Coordinates of C-alpha atoms and ligand atoms in Angstrom, one line a residue:
Chain R
M1 CA 176.9 176.0 81.6
P2 CA 177.6 179.1 83.6
K3 CA 178.0 178.5 87.3
H4 CA 176.1 181.7 88.3
T5 CA 172.4 182.1 87.8
T6 CA 171.1 185.3 86.3
E7 CA 170.0 186.5 89.7
Q8 CA 173.4 186.1 91.3
I9 CA 175.2 187.8 88.4
T10 CA 172.7 190.7 88.4
E11 CA 173.3 191.2 92.1
K12 CA 177.0 191.5 91.7
E13 CA 177.0 193.4 88.4
W14 CA 179.0 196.6 88.4
P15 CA 176.9 199.7 88.3
L16 CA 176.4 201.6 85.1
W17 CA 178.1 204.9 84.3
E18 CA 177.2 207.3 81.5
V19 CA 180.2 208.5 79.5
F20 CA 180.7 212.1 78.1
I21 CA 183.6 213.0 75.9
R22 CA 185.1 216.3 74.9
S23 CA 186.6 215.7 71.5
K24 CA 188.8 218.7 71.3
A25 CA 189.5 221.9 73.2
G26 CA 186.7 224.4 72.9
L27 CA 183.9 221.9 72.4
D28 CA 181.3 220.6 74.9
H29 CA 181.4 217.2 76.4
K30 CA 179.0 215.0 74.5
H31 CA 177.3 211.8 75.6
C32 CA 178.6 208.7 73.8
G33 CA 177.4 205.6 75.7
S34 CA 177.9 203.8 79.0
V35 CA 180.2 201.4 80.8
H36 CA 179.9 199.1 83.8
A37 CA 182.5 199.7 86.4
S38 CA 182.9 199.1 90.2
D39 CA 184.0 202.7 90.9
A40 CA 184.5 206.1 89.2
E41 CA 188.2 205.5 88.5
I42 CA 187.7 202.2 86.8
A43 CA 184.8 203.8 84.9
L44 CA 187.1 206.4 83.6
E45 CA 189.7 203.9 82.5
S46 CA 187.1 201.7 80.8
A47 CA 185.6 204.7 79.0
R48 CA 189.1 205.5 77.8
D49 CA 189.5 202.0 76.4
V50 CA 186.1 201.7 74.9
Y51 CA 185.4 205.1 73.5
T52 CA 188.7 206.8 72.7
R53 CA 190.9 204.2 70.9
R54 CA 191.5 206.7 68.0
S55 CA 192.1 209.9 69.8
E56 CA 188.4 210.8 69.9
G57 CA 188.7 212.7 73.1
I58 CA 190.9 214.9 75.3
S59 CA 188.6 214.8 78.4
I60 CA 186.1 212.3 79.8
W61 CA 183.3 212.6 82.3
V62 CA 181.7 209.6 83.9
V63 CA 178.4 210.0 85.8
P64 CA 176.6 207.2 87.7
S65 CA 173.6 206.5 85.4
N66 CA 171.2 206.6 88.3
A67 CA 172.3 210.1 89.2
I68 CA 170.8 211.5 86.0
T69 CA 167.3 213.1 86.2
A70 CA 165.8 213.2 82.7
S71 CA 162.7 214.9 81.4
K72 CA 159.9 212.5 80.5
P73 CA 158.9 212.2 76.8
E74 CA 155.2 212.7 77.8
D75 CA 156.2 216.1 79.3
K76 CA 157.5 217.3 75.9
E77 CA 154.6 219.5 75.1
S78 CA 154.3 221.3 78.4
L79 CA 158.1 221.8 78.6
F80 CA 159.0 222.8 75.1
E81 CA 155.9 223.9 73.2
P82 CA 155.7 227.3 75.0
A83 CA 158.8 228.3 73.1
D84 CA 157.4 227.5 69.7
D85 CA 155.2 230.6 69.3
K86 CA 157.7 233.2 70.6
I87 CA 159.1 234.0 67.2
Y88 CA 160.1 237.5 68.5
R89 CA 163.0 235.8 70.2
H90 CA 164.7 235.3 66.9
P91 CA 166.6 238.0 65.0
T92 CA 164.8 237.3 61.8
F93 CA 161.6 238.6 63.4
Y94 CA 162.8 242.2 62.9
D95 CA 162.9 244.2 59.7
I96 CA 165.9 246.5 59.6
P97 CA 166.3 248.7 56.5
K98 CA 169.4 248.1 54.4
G99 CA 170.6 251.6 55.0
A100 CA 171.2 250.9 58.6
G101 CA 174.1 248.7 57.7
K102 CA 175.0 245.2 58.8
M103 CA 173.4 244.2 62.0
Chain C
M1 CA 172.9 187.5 60.8
Y2 CA 173.9 190.9 62.2
G3 CA 170.5 192.2 61.1
D4 CA 168.5 189.0 60.9
T5 CA 166.9 187.0 63.7
S6 CA 164.5 185.1 61.4
I7 CA 166.2 181.8 62.2
Q8 CA 164.6 181.9 65.6
K9 CA 161.0 181.5 66.7
P10 CA 159.0 184.5 65.6
I11 CA 158.1 187.1 68.2
K12 CA 154.3 187.4 68.5
I13 CA 152.8 190.8 67.6
A14 CA 150.0 191.4 70.0
E15 CA 146.8 193.0 68.8
P16 CA 146.2 196.3 70.7
T17 CA 144.2 195.6 73.9
S18 CA 142.5 199.0 74.2
A19 CA 141.7 202.1 72.2
E20 CA 144.5 203.9 74.1
Q21 CA 146.9 201.2 73.0
A22 CA 145.9 201.4 69.4
R23 CA 146.4 205.2 69.5
L24 CA 149.9 204.8 70.9
E25 CA 150.8 202.3 68.3
E26 CA 149.5 204.6 65.6
I27 CA 151.6 207.5 66.9
F28 CA 154.6 205.2 67.1
Q29 CA 154.3 204.0 63.5
Q30 CA 153.8 207.5 62.3
K31 CA 157.1 208.5 63.9
I32 CA 158.8 205.6 62.2
D33 CA 157.3 206.5 58.8
D34 CA 158.4 210.1 59.3
D35 CA 162.0 208.8 60.0
I36 CA 161.9 210.2 63.6
K37 CA 164.3 208.0 65.7
I38 CA 162.9 206.2 68.8
E39 CA 164.7 207.0 72.0
P40 CA 164.8 204.8 75.1
Q41 CA 162.2 206.3 77.4
E42 CA 159.5 206.6 74.7
W43 CA 156.6 204.3 74.3
M44 CA 157.1 201.4 72.0
P45 CA 155.3 198.2 71.2
A46 CA 156.5 195.3 73.4
A47 CA 157.3 193.3 70.3
Y48 CA 159.5 196.1 68.9
R49 CA 161.5 196.2 72.1
K50 CA 161.8 192.4 72.2
T51 CA 162.9 192.2 68.5
L52 CA 165.5 194.8 69.1
V53 CA 166.9 193.2 72.3
R54 CA 167.1 189.9 70.5
Q55 CA 168.8 191.4 67.4
M56 CA 171.1 193.7 69.3
S57 CA 172.3 191.1 71.8
Q58 CA 172.9 188.6 68.9
H59 CA 174.9 191.3 67.2
A60 CA 176.9 192.1 70.4
H61 CA 177.6 188.4 71.0
S62 CA 178.8 188.1 67.4
E63 CA 181.4 190.9 67.9
V64 CA 182.7 189.3 71.1
I65 CA 182.8 185.7 69.9
G66 CA 184.3 187.0 66.7
M67 CA 187.5 187.9 68.6
Q68 CA 188.3 184.2 69.0
P69 CA 189.1 183.0 65.5
E70 CA 191.6 185.9 65.1
G71 CA 192.9 185.6 68.6
N72 CA 194.1 182.2 67.6
W73 CA 196.7 183.8 65.3
L74 CA 198.1 186.6 67.5
T75 CA 201.1 184.8 68.8
R76 CA 201.9 183.5 65.3
A77 CA 201.7 186.8 63.3
P78 CA 204.6 186.9 60.9
S79 CA 205.8 190.4 61.8
L80 CA 205.4 193.0 64.5
R81 CA 203.5 195.2 62.1
R82 CA 200.9 192.5 61.4
K83 CA 200.7 191.7 65.1
V84 CA 199.9 195.2 66.3
I85 CA 197.3 195.5 63.5
L86 CA 195.6 192.2 64.4
L87 CA 195.7 193.2 68.1
A88 CA 194.1 196.5 67.4
K89 CA 191.4 194.9 65.2
I90 CA 190.5 192.3 67.8
Q91 CA 190.4 195.1 70.5
D92 CA 188.0 197.0 68.2
E93 CA 185.7 194.0 68.0
G94 CA 185.6 193.8 71.8
G95 CA 184.7 197.5 71.8
H96 CA 182.0 197.0 69.2
G97 CA 180.4 194.3 71.5
L98 CA 180.5 196.8 74.4
Y99 CA 178.9 199.7 72.3
I100 CA 176.0 197.4 71.4
Y101 CA 175.5 195.9 74.8
S102 CA 175.4 199.4 76.2
A103 CA 172.8 200.4 73.5
A104 CA 170.8 197.2 74.2
E105 CA 170.7 197.9 78.0
T106 CA 168.8 201.1 77.3
L107 CA 165.8 198.8 76.5
G108 CA 165.8 197.4 80.0
T109 CA 167.7 194.1 79.7
S110 CA 170.9 193.9 81.6
R111 CA 174.2 192.9 80.1
A112 CA 174.5 190.1 82.6
E113 CA 171.2 188.7 81.4
M114 CA 172.3 188.9 77.8
I115 CA 175.6 187.1 78.5
E116 CA 173.7 184.5 80.5
Q117 CA 171.6 183.8 77.5
L118 CA 174.6 183.5 75.2
Q119 CA 176.3 181.1 77.6
S120 CA 173.3 178.9 78.0
G121 CA 172.8 178.7 74.3
K122 CA 169.5 180.6 74.3
A123 CA 170.9 183.5 72.3
K124 CA 172.6 183.1 69.0
Y125 CA 175.6 184.7 67.3
S126 CA 176.7 184.9 63.8
S127 CA 177.3 181.5 62.2
I128 CA 180.5 182.6 60.6
F129 CA 182.5 182.6 63.9
N130 CA 181.9 178.8 64.2
Y131 CA 184.4 178.2 61.4
P132 CA 188.0 177.7 62.4
A133 CA 190.8 180.0 61.3
L134 CA 193.2 177.4 59.9
T135 CA 195.9 179.4 58.1
W136 CA 197.5 182.8 58.3
A137 CA 195.7 183.7 55.0
D138 CA 192.4 183.4 57.0
M139 CA 193.4 186.6 58.9
G140 CA 193.2 188.4 55.6
T141 CA 190.1 186.6 54.3
I142 CA 188.2 187.3 57.5
G143 CA 189.0 191.1 57.3
W144 CA 188.1 191.2 53.6
L145 CA 185.0 189.0 53.4
V146 CA 183.7 188.7 57.0
D147 CA 184.2 192.3 57.9
G148 CA 183.2 193.3 54.4
A149 CA 179.8 191.5 54.8
A150 CA 179.5 193.0 58.3
I151 CA 180.0 196.5 56.9
T152 CA 177.3 196.0 54.2
N153 CA 174.9 194.9 57.0
Q154 CA 175.9 197.6 59.5
V155 CA 175.7 200.5 57.1
A156 CA 172.0 199.6 56.6
L157 CA 171.6 199.1 60.3
S158 CA 173.0 202.6 61.0
R159 CA 169.9 204.0 59.4
G160 CA 167.6 202.0 61.6
S161 CA 164.8 203.5 63.8
Y162 CA 166.2 202.9 67.3
G163 CA 168.4 205.9 68.3
P164 CA 171.0 204.1 70.5
Y165 CA 171.5 201.2 68.1
S166 CA 171.8 203.5 65.1
R167 CA 174.4 205.7 66.9
A168 CA 176.4 202.6 67.9
M169 CA 176.3 201.4 64.3
I170 CA 177.6 204.8 63.0
R171 CA 180.5 204.6 65.4
I172 CA 181.2 201.0 64.4
C173 CA 181.1 201.6 60.7
K174 CA 183.8 204.3 61.1
E175 CA 186.1 201.6 62.6
E176 CA 185.2 198.7 60.3
S177 CA 186.8 200.2 57.2
F178 CA 190.2 199.7 58.8
H179 CA 189.3 196.0 59.4
Q180 CA 188.5 195.3 55.8
R181 CA 191.4 197.2 54.3
Q182 CA 194.0 195.6 56.6
G183 CA 192.6 192.2 55.5
Y184 CA 192.7 193.0 51.8
E185 CA 196.2 194.4 52.1
L186 CA 197.3 191.2 53.8
L187 CA 195.8 189.1 50.9
L188 CA 197.5 191.4 48.3
T189 CA 200.8 190.7 49.9
L190 CA 200.2 187.0 49.7
S191 CA 199.0 187.3 46.1
K192 CA 202.5 188.7 45.2
G193 CA 204.3 186.0 47.2
T194 CA 205.5 182.4 46.6
K195 CA 203.5 179.7 45.0
E196 CA 202.7 178.3 48.5
Q197 CA 201.4 181.7 49.6
K198 CA 199.2 182.1 46.6
E199 CA 197.8 178.6 47.2
M200 CA 197.2 179.4 50.8
L201 CA 195.3 182.6 49.7
Q202 CA 193.1 180.7 47.3
E203 CA 192.4 177.9 49.7
S204 CA 191.3 180.3 52.4
V205 CA 188.9 182.2 50.1
N206 CA 187.4 178.9 49.0
R207 CA 186.6 178.0 52.6
F208 CA 185.2 181.4 53.6
W209 CA 183.2 182.5 50.5
W210 CA 180.0 180.6 51.1
P211 CA 179.9 181.0 54.9
S212 CA 180.3 184.8 54.3
L213 CA 177.3 184.8 52.0
M214 CA 175.3 183.0 54.7
M215 CA 176.0 185.8 57.1
F216 CA 173.1 187.7 55.6
G217 CA 170.7 185.1 56.8
P218 CA 168.0 183.1 54.9
N219 CA 166.6 184.0 51.5
D220 CA 163.8 186.5 51.7
A221 CA 161.3 183.9 50.8
N222 CA 162.3 182.0 54.0
S223 CA 162.4 185.0 56.3
P224 CA 158.7 185.8 56.5
H225 CA 158.6 187.8 59.7
S226 CA 161.3 190.2 58.6
A227 CA 158.5 192.1 56.9
Q228 CA 157.6 193.5 60.4
S229 CA 161.2 194.5 61.1
M230 CA 161.1 196.4 57.8
K231 CA 157.9 198.1 58.7
W232 CA 159.5 199.2 62.0
K233 CA 162.7 200.1 60.2
I234 CA 164.7 197.8 62.4
K235 CA 165.8 196.4 59.1
K236 CA 166.2 198.7 56.2
K237 CA 167.1 196.2 53.5
S238 CA 166.2 192.6 53.0
N239 CA 168.7 189.7 53.4
D240 CA 168.9 189.1 49.6
Q241 CA 169.3 192.8 48.8
L242 CA 172.3 193.0 51.2
R243 CA 173.8 189.8 49.9
Q244 CA 173.6 191.0 46.3
E245 CA 175.2 194.3 47.3
F246 CA 178.1 192.5 48.9
I247 CA 178.6 190.1 46.0
D248 CA 178.6 193.0 43.5
A249 CA 181.2 194.9 45.4
T250 CA 183.4 191.9 46.2
V251 CA 183.7 190.1 42.8
P252 CA 185.9 192.8 41.2
Q253 CA 188.1 192.8 44.3
A254 CA 188.6 189.1 43.9
E255 CA 189.6 189.6 40.3
F256 CA 192.1 192.3 41.3
L257 CA 193.6 189.8 43.7
G258 CA 193.9 187.3 40.8
I259 CA 191.9 184.6 42.6
T260 CA 188.7 182.7 41.8
L261 CA 185.6 182.5 43.9
P262 CA 184.3 178.9 44.4
D263 CA 181.0 179.3 42.6
P264 CA 180.7 178.1 38.9
D265 CA 177.4 180.0 38.6
L266 CA 178.8 183.3 39.5
K267 CA 178.6 185.6 36.5
W268 CA 177.6 189.1 35.5
N269 CA 174.0 189.5 34.4
E270 CA 173.9 192.4 32.0
E271 CA 170.1 192.6 32.2
R272 CA 169.8 192.8 36.0
G273 CA 173.0 194.8 36.4
H274 CA 174.1 192.4 39.1
Y275 CA 176.1 189.2 39.5
D276 CA 174.1 186.0 39.4
Y277 CA 175.3 183.4 41.9
G278 CA 174.7 179.7 42.8
A279 CA 172.4 178.2 45.4
I280 CA 173.5 178.5 49.1
D281 CA 173.7 175.3 51.2
W282 CA 171.1 176.2 53.8
E283 CA 171.4 172.9 55.5
E284 CA 174.9 173.7 56.4
F285 CA 173.8 177.1 57.7
G286 CA 171.1 175.5 59.9
N287 CA 173.5 173.0 61.3
V288 CA 176.1 175.6 62.2
I289 CA 173.5 177.9 63.8
N290 CA 172.0 175.1 65.8
G291 CA 175.3 174.2 67.4
N292 CA 176.8 171.6 65.1
G293 CA 179.4 173.8 63.3
P294 CA 183.1 172.9 63.6
C295 CA 183.8 175.3 66.5
N296 CA 180.5 176.0 68.4
K297 CA 181.4 174.1 71.5
Q298 CA 184.9 175.5 71.7
R299 CA 183.7 179.1 71.2
L300 CA 181.2 178.9 74.0
A301 CA 183.5 177.0 76.3
N302 CA 186.2 179.7 75.8
H303 CA 183.7 182.4 76.6
I304 CA 182.5 180.8 79.7
K305 CA 186.0 180.0 80.9
A306 CA 187.1 183.6 80.4
H307 CA 184.0 184.8 82.2
E308 CA 184.5 182.5 85.2
D309 CA 188.2 183.0 85.4
G310 CA 187.5 186.7 85.7
A311 CA 184.9 186.4 88.4
W312 CA 187.4 187.0 91.2
V313 CA 188.5 190.2 89.6
R314 CA 184.9 191.5 89.4
E315 CA 184.3 190.5 93.0
A316 CA 187.5 192.0 94.3
A317 CA 186.8 195.3 92.5
A318 CA 183.3 195.4 93.9
A319 CA 184.5 194.7 97.4
Y320 CA 187.2 197.5 97.1
A321 CA 184.6 200.0 95.8
E322 CA 182.3 199.1 98.8
K323 CA 185.2 199.6 101.2
Q324 CA 186.1 203.0 99.7
Q325 CA 182.5 204.0 99.8
K326 CA 182.2 203.2 103.6
K327 CA 185.4 205.1 104.3
R328 CA 184.0 208.2 102.6
V329 CA 180.8 208.0 104.6
A330 CA 182.6 207.5 107.9
Ligands
FE2_1 FE1 182.9 194.7 64.5
FE2_2 FE1 179.9 194.0 63.6
FE2_3 FE1 185.3 194.3 62.3

């Protein structure tokens, strides 16, 4: 049996960090998971061990999970739907005669 | 086992308590039917969440406990090449555990809680890791059969409905192929070796064949509540379907190795287009799952010891972080 009760462990559990990795030069950092770590440096090292064992990255960001503000799923409509009917924002909306050349 | 929790008490599916609840459930099921992945913050039925937490934690525990049978042979690997391979494989399994714990935590259960449930015996892990690794040939057999069975299961799981779990599975599947190939290569080497080496190979496969088939969980007829998991696309294929896939892929590989599989009923069925196989000893499976396998006590005791021996490190690092934090504020 473990000595610690769930409560005691939870209290001492290292905070959670979200991990973002740039897989090669020229690409964006991409979210890939999370790690528990006592501080940012250890979070970086753990992220290296956990998520880049096969040269999957050349740069890592770690961000405290609780520092992220996320949009809510229920706000999806009010946030994103206004863009749906603005078809004139896309190049295919415009008819350009062939004679004008490649555009 | 990786995709099956039917050996445990079924999770109750509550009837919707209001019209609003019923509407949410309908929208949810529609998303599942349309193959739209479910992401952490979205509404989901309580039983969907609970089923996932149970299955994912069981899966993560299996990865972590699975490091032990192979860890047993690290110091006795016959060459530096085999040693670095085995070390890398075991390290991957630890990583797999962490990917899945991380994905499971998005459902609101902390890793500490999951580990507590493992250590108290409340949560299960794959029965296969309660068998001992007795010979060096077992290092090959585990890679070939155990990781082979895990891959069959995990490929199906990677198409599951919960986003974070599915993404963790995709990542894991990319790494598993190395595990199976290194195991098969090891066995191929033994198959070309001395008489003793060939015997060691055959003996190892004899021991691991049936437990590997058990990894897929009970027969479909005895796994009644997996229908709900299929409806929610937590499970994409049934236990028997996956088991059959694994057998069909594995038998020719055994032939290539020049070994036999310990099942007199195993034969190609032209009509079905699959191999027929003999009855599985489910009593043995039940015993091993319920704590009476050859190594259950040792596996848990090792896990608890490692966890407790590491407590001072976790505490020291937390204290150091707190101190640095205070310095920064001051
Ligand atoms: Fe694994
Ligand atoms: Fe696995
Ligand atoms: Fe593996």
